[in-house]
Tab-separated table of C-alpha atoms in Angstrom:
chain	number	residue	atom	x	y	z
A	1	MET	CA	-6.288	11.960	-19.350
A	2	SER	CA	-6.076	10.699	-16.069
A	3	LEU	CA	-6.644	7.124	-15.043
A	4	MET	CA	-8.307	7.440	-12.131
A	5	GLY	CA	-10.124	11.002	-13.135
A	6	THR	CA	-13.396	12.050	-13.129
A	7	PRO	CA	-13.076	12.963	-16.890
A	8	PHE	CA	-12.034	9.457	-17.856
A	9	PHE	CA	-15.033	8.193	-15.804
A	10	VAL	CA	-17.133	10.173	-17.419
A	11	THR	CA	-16.075	9.361	-20.947
A	12	THR	CA	-16.327	5.623	-20.348
A	13	ILE	CA	-20.072	6.173	-19.348
A	14	ALA	CA	-20.530	8.265	-22.185
A	15	LEU	CA	-19.124	5.477	-24.431
A	16	VAL	CA	-21.579	2.560	-22.708
A	17	VAL	CA	-24.308	4.761	-23.592
A	18	VAL	CA	-23.233	5.347	-27.458
A	19	ALA	CA	-22.616	1.547	-27.539
A	20	LEU	CA	-25.943	0.609	-26.560
A	21	VAL	CA	-27.841	3.284	-28.522
A	22	LEU	CA	-25.978	2.311	-31.999
A	23	PRO	CA	-27.494	-1.063	-32.294
A	24	LEU	CA	-30.782	0.378	-31.249
A	25	LEU	CA	-30.778	3.154	-34.110
A	26	LEU	CA	-28.368	1.391	-36.588
A	27	TRP	CA	-29.069	-2.785	-36.671
A	28	SER	CA	-31.561	-2.829	-39.165
A	29	ARG	CA	-30.369	0.014	-40.972
A	30	VAL	CA	-26.697	-0.935	-41.804
A	31	PRO	CA	-26.268	-0.958	-45.618
A	32	GLY	CA	-24.354	-3.078	-48.307
A	33	PRO	CA	-23.836	-6.603	-48.628
A	34	ARG	CA	-25.030	-9.309	-46.302
A	35	PHE	CA	-21.344	-10.318	-45.252
A	36	VAL	CA	-20.903	-6.331	-44.710
A	37	ARG	CA	-23.937	-6.120	-42.830
A	38	HIS	CA	-22.810	-8.966	-40.301
A	39	VAL	CA	-19.596	-7.773	-39.784
A	40	THR	CA	-20.511	-4.245	-38.990
A	41	ARG	CA	-23.349	-5.843	-36.424
A	42	LEU	CA	-20.141	-7.915	-34.959
A	43	LEU	CA	-18.214	-4.676	-34.528
A	44	MET	CA	-21.163	-2.965	-32.918
A	45	LEU	CA	-21.621	-5.726	-30.130
A	46	LEU	CA	-17.589	-6.044	-29.550
A	47	PHE	CA	-17.558	-2.315	-29.089
A	48	ALA	CA	-20.647	-2.443	-26.667
A	49	GLN	CA	-18.908	-5.474	-24.825
A	50	ALA	CA	-15.670	-3.436	-24.407
A	51	ALA	CA	-17.122	-0.102	-23.378
A	52	ALA	CA	-19.040	-2.105	-20.664
A	53	ILE	CA	-15.844	-4.057	-19.361
A	54	THR	CA	-13.940	-0.802	-19.231
A	55	ALA	CA	-16.409	1.010	-17.456
A	56	VAL	CA	-16.603	-2.003	-14.855
A	57	PHE	CA	-12.857	-1.723	-14.682
A	58	VAL	CA	-13.137	2.158	-13.962
A	59	VAL	CA	-15.262	1.906	-11.482
A	60	VAL	CA	-13.255	-1.120	-9.727
A	61	ASN	CA	-10.164	0.540	-10.019
A	62	ASP	CA	-11.553	3.735	-8.472
A	63	ASP	CA	-12.760	1.871	-5.635
A	64	ASN	CA	-9.774	-0.117	-4.647
A	65	ASP	CA	-7.211	2.305	-5.949
A	66	LEU	CA	-5.464	-0.726	-8.188
A	67	TYR	CA	-3.540	1.282	-10.707
A	68	ASP	CA	-2.643	4.947	-9.938
A	69	ASN	CA	-1.668	6.032	-13.563
A	70	TRP	CA	-1.303	4.663	-16.992
A	71	ASP	CA	2.105	3.534	-16.496
A	72	ASP	CA	1.322	1.258	-13.699
A	73	LEU	CA	-1.541	-0.152	-15.874
A	74	LEU	CA	0.317	-1.016	-18.702
A	75	GLY	CA	3.478	-1.852	-16.942
A	76	THR	CA	5.663	1.033	-18.462
A	77	GLY	CA	6.571	2.851	-15.167
A	78	ASN	CA	9.884	2.315	-13.735
A	79	HIS	CA	11.092	4.205	-10.424
A	80	VAL	CA	14.483	2.661	-10.263
A	81	THR	CA	17.395	5.112	-10.857
A	82	SER	CA	20.207	2.655	-9.550
A	83	ALA	CA	20.057	-0.727	-7.539
A	84	ALA	CA	23.826	-0.804	-6.471
A	85	TYR	CA	24.390	-3.704	-3.557
A	86	LEU	CA	23.763	-2.405	0.000
A	87	GLY	CA	24.605	-5.609	2.162
A	88	ALA	CA	22.686	-7.458	4.372
A	89	ASP	CA	20.960	-4.306	6.161
A	90	GLY	CA	20.268	-2.479	2.845
A	91	THR	CA	22.368	0.318	4.353
A	92	GLY	CA	25.296	0.052	2.073
A	93	GLY	CA	27.318	1.038	5.431
A	94	LYS	CA	25.607	4.305	5.739
A	95	LYS	CA	23.794	5.878	8.921
A	96	MET	CA	20.737	8.131	8.859
A	97	LYS	CA	22.490	10.607	11.350
A	98	ASP	CA	25.662	10.910	9.195
A	99	LEU	CA	23.643	11.793	6.081
A	100	PRO	CA	22.715	15.441	4.785
A	101	LYS	CA	19.195	16.544	5.849
A	102	VAL	CA	16.696	15.411	3.434
A	103	VAL	CA	14.138	18.869	3.028
A	104	GLN	CA	11.053	18.154	0.890
A	105	LYS	CA	8.489	20.410	-0.312
A	106	PHE	CA	4.975	19.488	0.315
A	107	THR	CA	1.924	20.402	-1.369
A	108	ALA	CA	-1.722	19.168	-0.925
A	109	ALA	CA	-2.905	16.321	-2.428
A	110	THR	CA	-4.373	16.430	-5.340
A	111	ASP	CA	-6.684	13.681	-5.213
A	112	PRO	CA	-10.216	14.888	-3.350
A	113	LEU	CA	-11.128	11.537	-2.657
A	114	MET	CA	-8.048	10.820	-0.304
A	115	GLY	CA	-10.293	13.503	1.999
A	116	GLU	CA	-8.558	16.321	4.083
A	117	GLY	CA	-5.165	16.945	5.355
A	118	VAL	CA	-2.958	14.694	2.873
A	119	ARG	CA	0.055	16.246	1.834
A	120	GLN	CA	2.218	14.582	-0.817
A	121	THR	CA	5.695	15.048	-2.307
A	122	GLN	CA	8.102	13.300	-5.019
A	123	LEU	CA	11.173	11.878	-2.905
A	124	LYS	CA	14.395	10.744	-4.431
A	125	GLY	CA	15.651	8.112	-2.392
A	126	ALA	CA	19.512	8.549	-2.032
A	127	VAL	CA	20.079	5.557	-0.326
A	128	SER	CA	18.026	3.072	-2.159
A	129	GLY	CA	17.833	4.575	-5.763
A	130	VAL	CA	14.229	4.428	-5.924
A	131	SER	CA	12.223	7.519	-6.562
A	132	GLY	CA	8.316	8.330	-6.148
A	133	GLU	CA	5.246	9.545	-4.373
A	134	VAL	CA	5.121	9.735	-0.901
A	135	TYR	CA	1.931	10.656	1.043
A	136	VAL	CA	1.954	12.249	4.545
A	137	TRP	CA	-1.336	12.711	6.986
A	138	THR	CA	-0.796	14.609	10.226
A	139	PRO	CA	-3.373	14.300	13.012
A	140	PRO	CA	-5.254	17.093	14.495
A	141	GLN	CA	-2.999	17.785	17.315
A	142	TYR	CA	0.314	18.084	15.187
A	143	ASP	CA	-0.733	21.702	14.530
A	144	ASP	CA	-2.483	22.246	18.004
A	145	PRO	CA	-0.327	24.454	19.940
A	146	ARG	CA	-0.684	22.728	23.093
A	147	PHE	CA	1.565	19.769	21.256
A	148	LYS	CA	4.116	21.809	19.489
A	149	ASP	CA	6.853	20.270	21.684
A	150	GLU	CA	5.491	16.802	21.294
A	151	LYS	CA	7.105	14.122	18.792
A	152	PHE	CA	4.503	12.121	17.290
A	153	PRO	CA	4.816	8.351	16.434
A	154	VAL	CA	4.322	7.097	12.743
A	155	VAL	CA	2.712	4.271	10.691
A	156	GLU	CA	3.710	3.639	7.134
A	157	VAL	CA	0.735	2.390	5.204
A	158	LEU	CA	1.188	-0.125	2.325
A	159	PRO	CA	-1.432	-1.411	-0.259
A	160	GLY	CA	-1.525	-4.555	-1.880
A	161	PHE	CA	-0.052	-5.343	-5.609
A	162	PRO	CA	-1.236	-3.905	-7.813
A	163	GLY	CA	-1.949	-1.007	-5.626
A	164	SER	CA	-1.629	2.683	-5.220
A	165	ALA	CA	0.091	4.461	-2.629
A	166	LYS	CA	-3.319	6.231	-2.323
A	167	ALA	CA	-5.462	3.537	-1.301
A	168	TRP	CA	-5.602	3.824	2.600
A	169	PHE	CA	-6.608	7.385	2.323
A	170	GLY	CA	-8.716	6.941	-0.995
A	171	SER	CA	-10.419	3.301	-0.011
A	172	LEU	CA	-9.776	2.577	3.149
A	173	LYS	CA	-10.518	6.315	4.623
A	174	VAL	CA	-7.986	5.899	7.539
A	175	ASN	CA	-7.882	9.443	7.843
A	176	GLU	CA	-11.454	9.931	8.162
A	177	GLN	CA	-12.141	7.220	10.509
A	178	LEU	CA	-8.976	8.251	12.547
A	179	LYS	CA	-9.434	12.016	12.715
A	180	PRO	CA	-12.838	12.198	15.224
A	181	MET	CA	-11.439	9.356	16.743
A	182	MET	CA	-8.197	11.405	17.725
A	183	GLU	CA	-9.735	14.278	18.615
A	184	ARG	CA	-12.058	12.730	21.286
A	185	GLY	CA	-9.024	11.193	22.445
A	186	GLU	CA	-10.253	7.420	21.674
A	187	ILE	CA	-6.931	6.809	20.141
A	188	ARG	CA	-3.261	8.005	20.342
A	189	PRO	CA	-2.366	10.496	17.085
A	190	PHE	CA	-0.260	9.159	14.352
A	191	VAL	CA	1.431	10.816	11.690
A	192	ILE	CA	0.431	8.473	8.688
A	193	VAL	CA	2.817	7.838	5.310
A	194	ALA	CA	2.162	5.970	2.362
A	195	PRO	CA	4.915	5.601	0.064
A	196	ARG	CA	4.722	4.309	-3.546
A	197	THR	CA	5.246	0.629	-3.597
A	198	THR	CA	4.741	-0.232	-7.819
A	199	LEU	CA	8.406	0.546	-8.505
A	200	LEU	CA	9.203	-1.556	-11.677
A	201	GLY	CA	7.806	-1.889	-15.259
A	202	GLY	CA	6.286	-5.177	-16.636
A	203	ASN	CA	3.806	-5.474	-13.400
A	204	GLU	CA	6.511	-6.700	-11.304
A	205	ASP	CA	6.008	-7.127	-7.628
A	206	THR	CA	9.395	-6.055	-5.694
A	207	GLY	CA	8.282	-7.910	-2.527
A	208	CYS	CA	9.402	-4.950	-0.659
A	209	ALA	CA	12.758	-6.767	-0.616
A	210	ASN	CA	16.291	-5.565	-2.258
A	211	THR	CA	16.619	-7.691	-5.063
A	212	PRO	CA	20.108	-7.758	-6.310
A	213	GLY	CA	21.069	-5.649	-9.851
A	214	LYS	CA	17.052	-5.043	-9.611
A	215	ILE	CA	15.537	-3.086	-6.897
A	216	ASN	CA	16.542	-1.682	-3.497
A	217	ALA	CA	12.596	-1.532	-2.157
A	218	ASP	CA	13.353	-2.294	1.298
A	219	THR	CA	15.822	0.521	1.471
A	220	TRP	CA	13.050	2.805	0.056
A	221	LEU	CA	10.641	1.844	2.388
A	222	SER	CA	12.984	1.283	5.528
A	223	PHE	CA	15.196	3.974	5.129
A	224	ASP	CA	14.732	6.599	2.595
A	225	VAL	CA	11.147	7.087	3.379
A	226	ARG	CA	12.092	7.156	7.354
A	227	LYS	CA	14.582	9.552	7.145
A	228	MET	CA	12.638	11.897	5.117
A	229	VAL	CA	9.521	11.730	7.339
A	230	VAL	CA	11.943	12.541	10.432
A	231	ASP	CA	13.585	15.202	8.647
A	232	ASN	CA	10.658	17.082	7.742
A	233	PHE	CA	8.129	16.341	10.727
A	234	ARG	CA	7.884	16.298	14.398
A	235	VAL	CA	8.233	12.401	14.624
A	236	SER	CA	10.672	10.521	16.684
A	237	ASP	CA	13.545	8.647	14.796
A	238	LYS	CA	13.406	5.951	17.414
A	239	ALA	CA	12.043	2.292	16.603
A	240	LYS	CA	9.590	2.406	19.412
A	241	SER	CA	7.912	5.051	18.057
A	242	TRP	CA	7.352	3.426	14.174
A	243	GLY	CA	5.249	0.975	12.745
A	244	VAL	CA	4.210	-0.307	9.524
A	245	ALA	CA	0.912	-1.675	8.433
A	246	GLY	CA	-0.419	-3.488	5.310
A	247	TYR	CA	-3.163	-5.266	3.434
A	248	SER	CA	-2.671	-8.156	0.998
A	249	ALA	CA	0.757	-8.007	-0.581
A	250	GLY	CA	1.465	-4.953	1.547
A	251	ALA	CA	0.598	-7.318	4.511
A	252	HIS	CA	3.403	-9.462	3.495
A	253	CYS	CA	5.687	-6.457	3.678
A	254	ALA	CA	4.546	-5.310	6.699
A	255	ALA	CA	5.496	-8.525	8.754
A	256	LYS	CA	8.635	-9.216	6.640
A	257	LEU	CA	9.652	-5.447	7.419
A	258	THR	CA	9.061	-5.469	11.020
A	259	ILE	CA	11.122	-8.829	11.608
A	260	ALA	CA	14.012	-7.886	9.284
A	261	HIS	CA	14.354	-4.076	11.035
A	262	PRO	CA	13.402	-4.183	14.629
A	263	ASP	CA	15.820	-1.167	14.408
A	264	ARG	CA	13.591	0.646	12.571
A	265	PHE	CA	9.980	-0.816	13.136
A	266	HIS	CA	8.320	-1.920	16.705
A	267	ALA	CA	4.984	-2.974	15.145
A	268	GLY	CA	3.747	-4.518	12.202
A	269	VAL	CA	-0.163	-5.111	10.897
A	270	SER	CA	-0.613	-7.570	8.443
A	271	LEU	CA	-4.234	-8.079	6.917
A	272	SER	CA	-5.112	-10.913	4.981
A	273	GLY	CA	-1.137	-11.467	4.106
A	274	TYR	CA	0.529	-14.239	3.500
A	275	ASN	CA	4.186	-15.757	4.548
A	276	ASP	CA	5.174	-17.294	1.081
A	277	PRO	CA	6.331	-14.891	-1.688
A	278	ALA	CA	5.168	-17.122	-3.944
A	279	GLY	CA	1.457	-15.777	-2.865
A	280	VAL	CA	2.208	-13.095	-5.673
A	281	PRO	CA	2.910	-14.936	-9.150
A	282	SER	CA	4.785	-11.649	-10.273
A	283	SER	CA	7.038	-11.535	-6.990
A	284	LEU	CA	10.655	-11.075	-7.605
A	285	THR	CA	11.463	-12.665	-4.306
A	286	ALA	CA	9.562	-16.046	-5.466
A	287	ARG	CA	11.695	-16.613	-8.401
A	288	THR	CA	14.608	-18.344	-6.694
A	289	PRO	CA	14.837	-20.454	-3.733
A	290	GLU	CA	16.919	-18.047	-1.858
A	291	LEU	CA	15.218	-15.202	-2.236
A	292	ARG	CA	11.747	-17.175	-1.423
A	293	ARG	CA	13.338	-18.414	2.097
A	294	ALA	CA	15.128	-14.885	2.772
A	295	ASN	CA	11.760	-13.187	2.446
A	296	ASN	CA	9.615	-15.435	4.111
A	297	PRO	CA	8.608	-13.702	7.496
A	298	GLN	CA	7.869	-17.417	9.168
A	299	ARG	CA	11.433	-18.589	7.876
A	300	MET	CA	13.142	-14.983	8.725
A	301	LEU	CA	11.678	-15.947	12.684
A	302	GLU	CA	12.690	-19.757	12.481
A	303	ARG	CA	16.356	-18.557	11.666
A	304	ALA	CA	16.903	-15.499	13.912
A	305	LYS	CA	19.430	-15.869	16.120
A	306	THR	CA	17.918	-13.344	18.366
A	307	PRO	CA	14.193	-12.968	18.508
A	308	PRO	CA	13.103	-9.600	17.564
A	309	HIS	CA	11.758	-7.304	20.185
A	310	VAL	CA	8.520	-6.312	17.994
A	311	ALA	CA	4.715	-6.826	17.962
A	312	LEU	CA	2.906	-8.075	15.574
A	313	PHE	CA	-0.923	-8.435	14.443
A	314	PHE	CA	-2.693	-10.617	11.768
A	315	SER	CA	-6.064	-10.894	10.596
A	316	GLY	CA	-7.688	-12.584	8.166
A	317	SER	CA	-10.049	-15.629	7.341
A	318	GLU	CA	-8.911	-19.074	7.624
A	319	LEU	CA	-7.225	-19.309	4.214
A	320	ASP	CA	-6.283	-15.486	3.891
A	321	GLY	CA	-4.390	-14.522	6.425
A	322	TYR	CA	-5.294	-16.235	9.667
A	323	ARG	CA	-3.220	-19.657	9.368
A	324	ALA	CA	-0.152	-17.231	7.965
A	325	GLY	CA	-0.843	-15.646	11.174
A	326	MET	CA	-0.668	-18.662	13.149
A	327	ASP	CA	2.203	-20.093	11.373
A	328	ILE	CA	4.121	-17.139	12.533
A	329	LYS	CA	2.557	-17.240	16.333
A	330	LYS	CA	3.925	-20.988	16.327
A	331	VAL	CA	7.750	-20.190	15.924
A	332	ALA	CA	7.451	-16.734	17.706
A	333	LYS	CA	9.800	-16.534	20.729
A	334	PRO	CA	9.866	-13.603	23.280
A	335	PRO	CA	10.209	-11.038	23.274
A	336	THR	CA	8.439	-10.935	19.937
A	337	THR	CA	4.420	-11.190	20.726
A	338	VAL	CA	1.925	-12.323	17.829
A	339	GLU	CA	-1.782	-11.419	17.913
A	340	VAL	CA	-3.906	-13.164	15.442
A	341	ARG	CA	-7.676	-12.654	14.648
A	342	ARG	CA	-9.922	-14.616	12.720
A	343	ILE	CA	-12.060	-12.929	10.094
A	344	PRO	CA	-15.366	-14.758	9.502
A	345	ALA	CA	-15.198	-16.298	5.807
A	346	ASN	CA	-18.304	-14.741	4.921
A	347	ALA	CA	-17.218	-11.115	5.758
A	348	GLY	CA	-16.625	-10.032	2.480
A	349	GLY	CA	-13.661	-11.824	0.999
A	350	HIS	CA	-10.294	-10.554	-0.089
A	351	SER	CA	-11.302	-6.725	-0.149
A	352	THR	CA	-11.044	-2.981	0.483
A	353	ALA	CA	-14.110	-3.233	2.549
A	354	VAL	CA	-13.124	-5.719	5.093
A	355	TRP	CA	-9.805	-3.927	5.846
A	356	LYS	CA	-11.666	-0.510	5.741
A	357	GLU	CA	-13.736	-2.184	9.077
A	358	GLN	CA	-10.608	-3.135	10.627
A	359	ILE	CA	-8.951	0.115	11.077
A	360	PRO	CA	-10.234	1.347	14.082
A	361	GLU	CA	-9.172	-1.359	16.006
A	362	VAL	CA	-5.784	-1.990	13.962
A	363	PHE	CA	-4.907	1.790	15.450
A	364	ARG	CA	-5.996	1.013	18.704
A	365	TRP	CA	-3.733	-1.895	18.865
A	366	LEU	CA	-0.750	0.273	17.392
A	367	GLY	CA	-1.512	2.580	20.081
A	368	LYS	CA	-0.807	0.331	22.788
A	369	GLN	CA	2.251	-0.793	21.182
A	370	LEU	CA	4.270	2.654	19.848
A	371	ALA	CA	5.366	4.961	22.535
A	372	PRO	CA	5.392	8.836	21.379
């Protein structure tokens, strides 16, 4: 039974009803010695509590797209087939133009909560050694004959940790919010790409980085997914047409990937993010001082010999993203540009509801940064 499916949700509700009814009907009718009666009643109470906790978890998980399936929840999934060392730029000396074209079969997304127009595919990363699902949404103009010769800009969207690749469509409703705005001409049409980011078993956060001998998550997101989209959709392969946006742990990833690869991404959006990888206790990149420094966006800008020609957008409350953005702004040098927005502390906390509200502003900003 699917973790996020309606049948499981209905089952948990039914269990809560049973857990409430059982004590009402049987409390005074439990047979046997006093010890047996006490133990039976205790078990009924524990069953009621477990059923209630499970139901609450299911509601929270469905609302926030935290765990996509049982493997993600239990930490038993592993999407890594190899983790070869690929060098400082994470390509292993390979260039996209020299590799065979990646032809993927896409089907309509099976989760109705993701809204209309979302397609999905299973991608095997030829360079990263990572495999996983990738969701793609094309704007209304994409299939309009009047735009048949136009190449569209792309935004990769990343969830937090734990988090599902479905989250931007399911919880943040990015496609449902943007489609009417694009149809009215209020914002530029984008192709939106949501790749899997929970890639390791044991509930380990990759930090969207290449960790020697463990995983090439950076290469998966910035190279394999990018090449697949270029090979299968009418989009540009130029960095000026690509952006990456994320919230929470995904925000950290968005800033890091943009700074690390100005040849692949021009704009990065960080919603309630952080700079120090230790912001997530389970982060692989926080386990050694070297990896921690190498994957801190602030430190990356400080030691850059040539400031990257990228645009960065940060938002968050004082201690939940805003201060991290201001730290980046202090060390950024032209041509790097940084915009920081402060969110009121009482706006809703660290939640998808807060990030959902920012979608229009984020994509208006992206529309000014990315070229078709």
